[in-house]
Amino acid sequence: MSIKKKIHLNGFVQNSPSPHSTGLWKHEKDEGIRHNRLEYWTETAKVLERGKFDAVFIADVLGTYSVYGNSHDVAVRHAVQLPAHDPLLIISAMAQVTEHIGFAPTVSATYAQPYALARQLSTLDHLTEGRLAWNVVTSYLESEAVNLGLSGRIPKNQRYDRADEFLEVVYKLWEHSWEDDAVVHDREADTFALPEKVHAINHHGEFFNVPGIHLTEPSPQRTPVLFQAGASPRGRDFAAKHAEGVFTKGHSLEALKRYSADLRKRTVAQGRNADSIRIFPMVLPIVGSTEEEAYAKYEELKSHVSYEGTAALLSGHTGIDFSKYDPDQYIEDMETDAVQGNLDMYAKDPNKRWTLREAILNHGLGNGTVKFIGTPEQIADHIEEWATEGDADGFNIAQSYSLETFREFVDHVVPELQKRGIYRLEYEGKTLRENLFDTDSPYLPDNHPAKRLSSPVIK
Ligand SMILES: Cc1cc2nc3c(=O)[nH]c(=O)nc-3n(C[C@H](O)[C@H](O)[C@H](O)COP(=O)(O)O)c2cc1C
């Protein structure tokens, strides 16, 4: 290898006690029950910025994991991504105590309105001074749909159709409503902004009618950095068209290789460069000063996982009520209208047939993703291998116990990555997009569909 590939890191969180390791809230080192306090979030952001992470990725769901036994009781008892507090409202506080790290909240394009969400995200891009991303999801829980005014979950393809048009609307608002020099602050002329440079977008489509102008002036990045995590063919095409970063989850390097190759091909087919998307597999690190210590820690962590809570989590992730299944039954390949990737991890694993019991035990730590277990050097070896052979651009670091997992990673693994020359010593740019792509422009590149959209307003 001549030039070493530089990797990027995100910290994976959710405004919930132990969102990605079910039951770990009760571990003595876990601080997740303080997720309702600002200090918990400001500390999270400071630790990750100390580790030069690109962003805090904040997952979110708007419903309960009540597929299992058709009841929310297990989710309530075992804190299965519940309580589920709002992801946007913690960002300003984190931004105030940091300078460089970005924030990637999840907001569903299935339930939000583009006109209002464009305003919220632009406001945050202003307040963070260009450090905002948006993880675009289409949502998978039936409990989200029925509590948000629908009779049931919209079929997946239709969710993506809606999301496609949703993005068209926000692109028009972010990129084409206010011209760069619209705001003049001309006191003499009693003019804050020039009306002839602020355009109504006149959007009339299948799902949305938005005739008006964007409510905020252009923010530092205009369009926040766009993340996405679809795994189905339609989800991947959506990512290939719109995303600048994708999150993926799995436990085999082979699966990652296939995913990366496929996604880059789809990206080129959309008229974009193969490297215009950063690929972030999710990893749960378990660090020890020796390999034995790390594996002993792994066993200890597993003993805190809630089996029943994880069964409810996996049922919600896959849309299958596993309370009706025999734990020794093998998980079979099928199509799901929930998260295809979560089912594929077990149903399409080339290396192993998974029984339900094994899948649940695995899913309880790091939502089933790969665990890198060992000394800092061994973990760095895995990272290098997955980056070079799996074509990952970075990693989405999940936690067992929070926030200590992040502290251990930042204090022990990050210095090893830096020593190897595969990780930044300092942030390169000012905005999130500049740091993520090592460019000197905070804006979307010209070959992105938001830029290619023929503007209905700017002549
Ligand atoms: C690492 C990862 C994180 C995700 N985070 C969220 C999330 O926070 N909220 C959500 O509704 N969906 C989340 N998803 C689900 C995806 O956004 C997507 O909606 C889902 O995979 C269904 O589409 P698909 O079948 O095309 O994969 C996540 C998926 C992955 C792999």
Coordinates of C-alpha atoms and ligand atoms in Angstrom, one line a residue:
M1 CA 0.0 0.0 0.0
S2 CA 1.5 3.4 -0.9
I3 CA -0.9 6.1 0.1
K4 CA -2.8 5.2 3.2
K5 CA -6.5 5.8 3.1
K6 CA -7.7 8.3 5.8
I7 CA -10.7 7.2 7.7
H8 CA -13.6 9.2 9.2
L9 CA -15.5 8.5 12.4
N10 CA -19.0 9.2 13.7
G11 CA -20.3 8.5 17.2
F12 CA -23.7 6.7 17.0
V13 CA -26.2 7.8 19.7
Q14 CA -29.9 8.2 20.1
N15 CA -31.8 10.3 22.7
S16 CA -32.7 7.2 24.7
P17 CA -31.0 5.3 27.6
S18 CA -29.2 2.4 25.9
P19 CA -30.5 2.5 22.3
H20 CA -28.0 0.3 20.6
S21 CA -27.2 -2.3 23.3
T22 CA -30.5 -3.4 24.8
G23 CA -30.4 -3.6 28.6
L24 CA -27.0 -2.0 29.1
W25 CA -28.6 1.0 30.8
K26 CA -28.3 -1.1 34.0
H27 CA -24.5 -1.6 33.7
E28 CA -22.7 0.2 36.5
K29 CA -20.6 2.1 34.0
D30 CA -23.5 3.2 31.9
E31 CA -24.7 6.8 32.1
G32 CA -27.6 6.5 29.6
I33 CA -30.3 7.2 32.1
R34 CA -29.0 10.8 32.1
H35 CA -29.9 11.2 28.4
N36 CA -32.6 13.7 29.5
R37 CA -29.9 16.1 30.8
L38 CA -28.0 18.7 28.7
E39 CA -24.7 17.8 30.5
Y40 CA -25.0 14.2 29.1
W41 CA -25.0 15.6 25.5
T42 CA -22.5 18.3 26.0
E43 CA -20.1 15.7 27.5
T44 CA -20.8 13.3 24.5
A45 CA -19.9 16.1 22.0
K46 CA -16.8 17.1 23.9
V47 CA -15.5 13.5 24.2
L48 CA -16.1 12.9 20.5
E49 CA -14.5 16.2 19.4
R50 CA -11.5 15.3 21.5
G51 CA -11.3 12.2 19.3
K52 CA -11.6 14.4 16.2
F53 CA -14.8 12.6 15.1
D54 CA -16.6 14.0 12.1
A55 CA -20.1 13.9 13.6
V56 CA -22.5 12.8 16.3
F57 CA -25.0 10.6 14.5
I58 CA -28.3 10.7 16.3
A59 CA -30.7 7.9 15.4
D60 CA -34.4 8.3 16.0
V61 CA -37.7 6.5 15.8
L62 CA -41.1 8.1 16.4
G63 CA -42.8 5.0 17.7
T64 CA -42.5 2.0 20.0
Y65 CA -41.1 -1.5 19.3
S66 CA -44.5 -3.1 19.7
V67 CA -44.4 -5.7 16.9
Y68 CA -43.4 -8.3 19.5
G69 CA -46.5 -9.8 21.0
N70 CA -48.4 -6.9 19.6
S71 CA -47.7 -4.9 22.7
H72 CA -45.4 -2.1 23.9
D73 CA -45.0 -3.7 27.3
V74 CA -41.6 -5.3 26.7
A75 CA -40.3 -2.2 25.1
V76 CA -41.3 -0.1 28.1
R77 CA -40.0 -2.6 30.7
H78 CA -36.6 -3.0 29.0
A79 CA -36.1 0.5 27.6
V80 CA -36.0 -0.7 24.0
Q81 CA -35.2 2.6 22.3
L82 CA -37.7 4.0 24.7
P83 CA -38.0 6.7 26.2
A84 CA -37.5 8.2 22.7
H85 CA -36.7 11.8 23.2
D86 CA -36.3 14.4 20.4
P87 CA -33.0 14.3 18.4
L88 CA -33.0 18.0 17.2
L89 CA -33.4 19.7 20.5
I90 CA -30.1 18.6 22.0
I91 CA -28.0 20.0 19.1
S92 CA -27.6 23.7 20.0
A93 CA -26.3 22.8 23.4
M94 CA -23.7 20.4 21.9
A95 CA -22.7 23.0 19.3
Q96 CA -22.1 25.7 21.9
V97 CA -19.4 23.7 23.7
T98 CA -17.6 22.5 20.6
E99 CA -16.1 24.0 17.5
H100 CA -15.6 21.4 14.8
I101 CA -17.7 18.3 15.3
G102 CA -20.8 17.9 13.2
F103 CA -24.3 16.7 14.1
A104 CA -26.4 14.3 12.0
P105 CA -29.9 14.0 13.4
T106 CA -32.4 11.5 12.0
V107 CA -35.7 12.9 10.7
S108 CA -38.2 10.8 8.9
A109 CA -39.2 12.0 5.4
T110 CA -42.4 10.0 5.8
Y111 CA -43.9 12.0 8.6
A112 CA -42.3 15.4 8.4
Q113 CA -43.4 18.3 6.1
P114 CA -40.6 19.5 3.8
Y115 CA -41.4 23.2 4.2
A116 CA -41.2 23.1 8.0
L117 CA -38.3 20.7 8.2
A118 CA -36.2 22.8 5.8
R119 CA -36.6 25.7 8.2
Q120 CA -35.6 23.6 11.3
L121 CA -32.5 22.2 9.6
S122 CA -31.5 25.5 8.1
T123 CA -31.9 27.1 11.6
L124 CA -29.6 24.5 13.0
D125 CA -27.1 24.8 10.2
H126 CA -26.9 28.5 11.1
L127 CA -26.6 27.9 14.8
T128 CA -23.9 25.2 14.4
E129 CA -22.1 27.4 11.8
G130 CA -22.3 24.8 9.1
R131 CA -21.9 21.6 11.0
L132 CA -25.3 20.0 10.3
A133 CA -26.2 16.8 8.5
W134 CA -29.5 15.1 8.1
N135 CA -30.0 11.4 8.2
V136 CA -32.9 10.9 5.8
V137 CA -35.0 7.9 6.8
T138 CA -38.3 6.6 5.6
S139 CA -39.3 4.9 8.9
Y140 CA -40.1 1.2 9.5
L141 CA -42.4 0.9 12.5
E142 CA -46.2 0.5 12.2
S143 CA -46.5 2.2 15.6
E144 CA -45.1 5.4 14.0
A145 CA -47.6 5.4 11.2
V146 CA -50.7 4.9 13.3
N147 CA -49.8 7.5 15.8
L148 CA -49.0 10.1 13.1
G149 CA -52.4 10.0 11.5
L150 CA -52.2 7.1 9.0
S151 CA -54.2 4.0 9.1
G152 CA -51.0 1.9 8.7
R153 CA -47.4 2.0 7.4
I154 CA -47.1 3.1 3.8
P155 CA -45.5 0.4 1.5
K156 CA -41.8 0.8 1.2
N157 CA -41.6 1.9 -2.5
Q158 CA -44.2 4.5 -1.8
R159 CA -42.2 5.8 1.2
Y160 CA -39.2 6.2 -1.1
D161 CA -41.3 7.9 -3.8
R162 CA -42.5 10.4 -1.1
A163 CA -39.0 10.8 0.2
D164 CA -37.7 11.5 -3.4
E165 CA -40.2 14.3 -3.8
F166 CA -39.6 15.5 -0.3
L167 CA -35.9 16.0 -1.2
E168 CA -36.9 17.8 -4.4
V169 CA -38.9 20.3 -2.3
V170 CA -36.2 20.9 0.3
Y171 CA -33.5 21.3 -2.5
K172 CA -35.6 24.0 -4.1
L173 CA -36.0 25.7 -0.7
W174 CA -32.3 25.4 0.3
E175 CA -30.6 25.9 -3.0
H176 CA -32.9 27.9 -5.2
S177 CA -35.0 30.2 -3.1
W178 CA -32.6 32.8 -1.7
E179 CA -29.8 34.0 -4.0
D180 CA -26.4 34.4 -2.4
D181 CA -26.6 38.2 -2.4
A182 CA -30.2 38.5 -1.4
V183 CA -29.4 39.7 2.2
V184 CA -28.0 43.2 2.1
H185 CA -28.6 44.6 5.6
D186 CA -28.8 48.1 4.0
R187 CA -29.7 50.5 6.8
E188 CA -29.7 53.6 4.6
A189 CA -32.1 52.1 2.1
D190 CA -34.2 50.5 4.9
T191 CA -33.7 47.1 3.2
F192 CA -32.9 43.9 5.0
A193 CA -33.1 41.7 1.9
L194 CA -33.9 42.3 -1.8
P195 CA -37.2 40.8 -2.7
E196 CA -36.2 40.4 -6.3
K197 CA -33.5 37.9 -5.1
V198 CA -35.8 35.8 -3.0
H199 CA -37.9 33.4 -5.1
A200 CA -41.0 31.4 -4.5
I201 CA -40.4 27.7 -5.5
N202 CA -43.8 27.0 -6.9
H203 CA -43.6 23.3 -6.2
H204 CA -46.7 21.3 -7.1
G205 CA -46.2 17.5 -7.0
E206 CA -47.8 14.2 -6.2
F207 CA -47.3 14.5 -2.4
F208 CA -46.5 18.1 -1.7
N209 CA -47.6 21.6 -2.7
V210 CA -45.2 24.3 -1.6
P211 CA -45.7 27.5 -3.5
G212 CA -43.8 29.8 -1.3
I213 CA -40.2 30.9 -0.4
H214 CA -37.8 29.4 2.1
L215 CA -38.3 30.9 5.6
T216 CA -34.6 31.3 6.4
E217 CA -31.8 33.1 4.7
P218 CA -29.0 30.8 3.2
S219 CA -27.1 28.9 5.9
P220 CA -23.4 28.1 5.8
Q221 CA -23.8 24.8 3.9
R222 CA -27.2 25.6 2.4
T223 CA -28.1 21.9 2.1
P224 CA -27.0 20.1 5.2
V225 CA -24.8 17.1 4.6
L226 CA -27.1 14.2 3.6
F227 CA -26.9 10.8 5.2
Q228 CA -29.0 7.7 4.5
A229 CA -29.1 4.1 5.5
G230 CA -31.3 2.1 3.1
A231 CA -30.3 -1.5 2.4
S232 CA -33.0 -2.7 0.0
P233 CA -32.4 -2.2 -3.8
R234 CA -34.8 0.8 -3.7
G235 CA -33.1 2.2 -0.6
R236 CA -29.7 1.9 -2.2
D237 CA -30.8 3.7 -5.4
F238 CA -32.2 6.4 -3.2
A239 CA -28.8 6.7 -1.4
A240 CA -26.9 6.6 -4.7
K241 CA -29.0 9.5 -5.9
H242 CA -29.0 11.7 -2.9
A243 CA -26.7 10.7 -0.1
E244 CA -23.2 12.0 0.7
G245 CA -22.8 9.5 3.5
V246 CA -24.4 6.1 4.1
F247 CA -24.6 4.0 7.3
T248 CA -24.6 0.3 7.0
K249 CA -24.6 -2.5 9.5
G250 CA -23.4 -6.1 9.3
H251 CA -21.0 -8.6 10.7
S252 CA -19.0 -9.8 7.7
L253 CA -16.4 -8.2 5.7
E254 CA -17.7 -10.1 2.7
A255 CA -21.1 -8.4 3.0
L256 CA -19.5 -5.0 3.3
K257 CA -17.4 -5.6 0.2
R258 CA -20.6 -6.6 -1.8
Y259 CA -22.5 -3.6 -0.4
S260 CA -19.7 -1.1 -1.2
A261 CA -19.2 -2.3 -4.7
D262 CA -22.9 -2.3 -5.4
L263 CA -23.5 1.2 -3.9
R264 CA -20.6 2.7 -5.8
K265 CA -21.9 1.3 -9.1
R266 CA -25.3 2.6 -8.4
T267 CA -23.8 6.0 -7.5
V268 CA -22.0 6.2 -10.9
A269 CA -25.2 5.2 -12.6
Q270 CA -26.8 8.3 -11.1
G271 CA -24.1 10.5 -12.8
R272 CA -22.1 11.1 -9.6
N273 CA -18.5 10.1 -8.8
A274 CA -18.0 6.7 -7.0
D275 CA -16.3 8.6 -4.1
S276 CA -19.0 11.2 -3.7
I277 CA -20.5 8.9 -1.0
R278 CA -18.8 8.1 2.2
I279 CA -19.5 4.6 3.4
F280 CA -19.8 4.1 7.2
P281 CA -20.2 0.6 8.6
M282 CA -21.4 0.5 12.1
V283 CA -18.9 -1.1 14.6
L284 CA -19.1 -1.9 18.3
P285 CA -15.6 -1.6 19.8
I286 CA -14.6 -3.6 22.9
V287 CA -11.2 -2.5 23.9
G288 CA -8.9 -4.3 26.4
S289 CA -5.2 -3.9 27.4
T290 CA -4.8 -7.5 26.3
E291 CA -6.9 -9.7 24.0
E292 CA -8.0 -11.9 27.0
E293 CA -9.2 -8.8 28.9
A294 CA -11.2 -7.6 25.9
Y295 CA -12.9 -11.0 25.5
A296 CA -13.6 -11.2 29.2
K297 CA -15.2 -7.8 28.9
Y298 CA -17.3 -9.0 26.0
E299 CA -18.7 -11.8 28.1
E300 CA -19.4 -9.5 30.9
L301 CA -21.2 -7.0 28.6
K302 CA -23.3 -9.8 27.2
S303 CA -24.5 -10.7 30.6
H304 CA -26.3 -7.3 30.8
V305 CA -28.2 -7.7 27.6
S306 CA -31.9 -8.1 27.9
Y307 CA -33.0 -11.2 25.9
E308 CA -36.7 -10.3 25.8
G309 CA -36.0 -6.7 25.1
T310 CA -33.7 -7.6 22.2
A311 CA -36.4 -10.0 20.9
A312 CA -38.7 -6.9 20.8
L313 CA -36.0 -4.8 19.1
L314 CA -35.4 -7.4 16.4
S315 CA -39.1 -7.8 15.9
G316 CA -39.4 -4.1 15.3
H317 CA -36.4 -4.0 13.1
T318 CA -37.6 -6.8 10.9
G319 CA -41.4 -6.4 11.2
I320 CA -41.7 -10.0 12.2
D321 CA -43.4 -10.9 15.5
F322 CA -40.8 -13.3 17.0
S323 CA -42.9 -14.0 20.1
K324 CA -44.6 -16.6 17.8
Y325 CA -41.4 -18.3 16.8
D326 CA -39.5 -21.2 18.3
P327 CA -36.1 -19.8 19.5
D328 CA -34.3 -22.8 17.8
Q329 CA -35.9 -22.1 14.4
Y330 CA -33.5 -20.8 11.7
I331 CA -34.1 -17.3 10.4
E332 CA -35.2 -17.6 6.8
D333 CA -34.7 -15.2 3.9
M334 CA -37.8 -13.1 3.1
E335 CA -38.9 -9.7 2.0
T336 CA -39.8 -7.2 4.7
D337 CA -41.5 -3.9 4.6
A338 CA -39.4 -2.9 7.7
V339 CA -35.6 -2.8 7.6
Q340 CA -34.4 -5.3 5.0
G341 CA -30.8 -5.0 6.2
N342 CA -31.6 -6.2 9.7
L343 CA -33.1 -9.3 8.4
D344 CA -30.4 -9.9 5.7
M345 CA -27.7 -9.8 8.4
Y346 CA -29.1 -13.1 9.7
A347 CA -31.0 -14.6 6.8
K348 CA -28.3 -14.0 4.1
D349 CA -25.1 -14.5 6.1
P350 CA -22.8 -16.5 3.8
N351 CA -20.9 -17.9 6.8
K352 CA -23.6 -19.1 9.1
R353 CA -27.2 -20.1 9.5
W354 CA -28.6 -18.3 12.5
T355 CA -31.3 -19.6 14.9
L356 CA -33.6 -17.0 16.3
R357 CA -32.0 -17.4 19.8
E358 CA -28.5 -16.8 18.3
A359 CA -29.7 -13.8 16.4
I360 CA -31.3 -12.3 19.5
L361 CA -28.2 -12.8 21.6
N362 CA -26.1 -11.2 18.8
H363 CA -28.5 -8.3 18.2
G364 CA -28.4 -7.2 21.9
L365 CA -25.0 -5.6 21.7
G366 CA -24.5 -2.9 19.1
N367 CA -27.8 -3.8 17.4
G368 CA -26.2 -6.9 16.0
T369 CA -23.4 -5.2 14.1
V370 CA -19.8 -6.4 13.9
K371 CA -17.8 -6.2 17.2
F372 CA -14.1 -5.3 17.0
I373 CA -12.7 -6.9 20.1
G374 CA -9.1 -6.7 21.3
T375 CA -6.2 -4.4 22.1
P376 CA -6.1 -1.0 20.5
E377 CA -3.7 -2.3 17.9
Q378 CA -5.9 -5.2 17.0
I379 CA -8.9 -2.9 16.7
A380 CA -6.9 -0.6 14.5
D381 CA -5.9 -3.7 12.3
H382 CA -9.6 -4.5 11.8
I383 CA -10.3 -0.9 10.9
E384 CA -7.6 -0.8 8.3
E385 CA -8.7 -4.1 6.9
W386 CA -12.4 -3.0 6.6
A387 CA -11.4 0.3 5.1
T388 CA -9.0 -1.1 2.5
E389 CA -10.7 -4.5 1.6
G390 CA -14.3 -3.5 2.4
D391 CA -13.9 -0.1 0.8
A392 CA -15.3 1.7 4.0
D393 CA -14.5 5.4 4.2
G394 CA -15.2 5.5 7.9
F395 CA -16.9 3.9 10.8
N396 CA -19.9 4.6 12.8
I397 CA -18.9 3.8 16.4
A398 CA -21.7 2.4 18.6
Q399 CA -21.6 1.9 22.4
S400 CA -22.1 -0.9 24.8
Y401 CA -22.1 1.2 27.9
S402 CA -22.4 4.9 27.3
L403 CA -20.4 7.2 27.4
E404 CA -17.5 5.1 28.6
T405 CA -17.3 3.2 25.3
F406 CA -16.6 6.5 23.5
R407 CA -14.0 7.5 26.1
E408 CA -12.2 4.2 25.9
F409 CA -12.2 4.4 22.1
V410 CA -11.0 8.0 22.0
D411 CA -8.3 7.5 24.6
H412 CA -6.9 4.2 23.3
V413 CA -7.8 3.5 19.7
V414 CA -7.8 7.0 18.2
P415 CA -4.1 7.5 19.1
E416 CA -3.2 4.2 17.4
L417 CA -5.1 5.2 14.3
Q418 CA -3.3 8.6 14.3
K419 CA 0.1 6.9 14.8
R420 CA -0.6 4.8 11.7
G421 CA -1.3 7.9 9.6
I422 CA -4.9 6.8 8.8
Y423 CA -6.7 9.4 10.9
R424 CA -6.7 13.1 11.2
L425 CA -4.6 14.9 13.8
E426 CA -6.6 18.1 13.4
Y427 CA -9.9 19.0 11.6
E428 CA -9.2 20.2 8.1
G429 CA -12.1 22.6 7.5
K430 CA -14.7 24.6 9.1
T431 CA -18.0 23.0 8.0
L432 CA -19.0 19.4 8.3
R433 CA -18.9 18.9 4.5
E434 CA -15.4 20.3 4.2
N435 CA -14.2 17.9 6.9
L436 CA -15.9 14.9 5.5
F437 CA -14.7 15.4 1.9
D438 CA -11.5 17.4 2.6
T439 CA -12.7 20.1 0.2
D440 CA -12.7 23.8 0.6
S441 CA -16.3 24.3 -0.4
P442 CA -19.1 24.1 2.2
Y443 CA -21.6 23.4 -0.6
L444 CA -22.9 20.4 -2.5
P445 CA -20.8 19.6 -5.6
D446 CA -22.3 20.5 -9.0
N447 CA -23.1 16.9 -10.0
H448 CA -25.4 16.5 -7.1
P449 CA -29.1 16.3 -8.1
A450 CA -29.9 19.3 -5.9
K451 CA -27.7 21.4 -8.1
R452 CA -28.8 19.8 -11.3
L453 CA -32.4 20.4 -10.5
S454 CA -33.6 22.9 -13.1
S455 CA -34.6 25.7 -10.9
P456 CA -38.1 26.9 -11.5
V457 CA -37.3 30.3 -10.1
I458 CA -33.7 31.5 -10.8
K459 CA -33.3 32.4 -14.4
Ligands
LIG1 C1 -26.8 1.9 10.9 C2 -28.3 2.2 10.6 C3 -28.9 3.2 11.3 C4 -30.3 3.5 11.0 N1 -30.9 4.4 11.8 C5 -32.2 4.6 11.6 C6 -32.9 5.5 12.4 O1 -32.3 6.2 13.3 N2 -34.2 5.7 12.3 C7 -34.9 5.0 11.3 O2 -36.1 5.2 11.2 N3 -34.3 4.2 10.5 C8 -33.0 3.9 10.6 N4 -32.3 3.0 9.8 C9 -33.1 2.4 8.8 C10 -32.9 2.9 7.4 O3 -32.9 4.3 7.4 C11 -34.0 2.5 6.4 O4 -35.2 3.2 6.6 C12 -34.3 1.1 6.6 O5 -33.1 0.4 6.4 C13 -35.4 0.6 5.6 O6 -35.1 0.7 4.3 P1 -34.4 -0.5 3.5 O7 -35.2 -1.7 3.6 O8 -34.2 0.1 2.1 O9 -33.1 -0.8 4.2 C14 -31.0 2.7 10.1 C15 -30.3 1.7 9.3 C16 -29.0 1.5 9.6 C17 -28.3 0.4 8.8

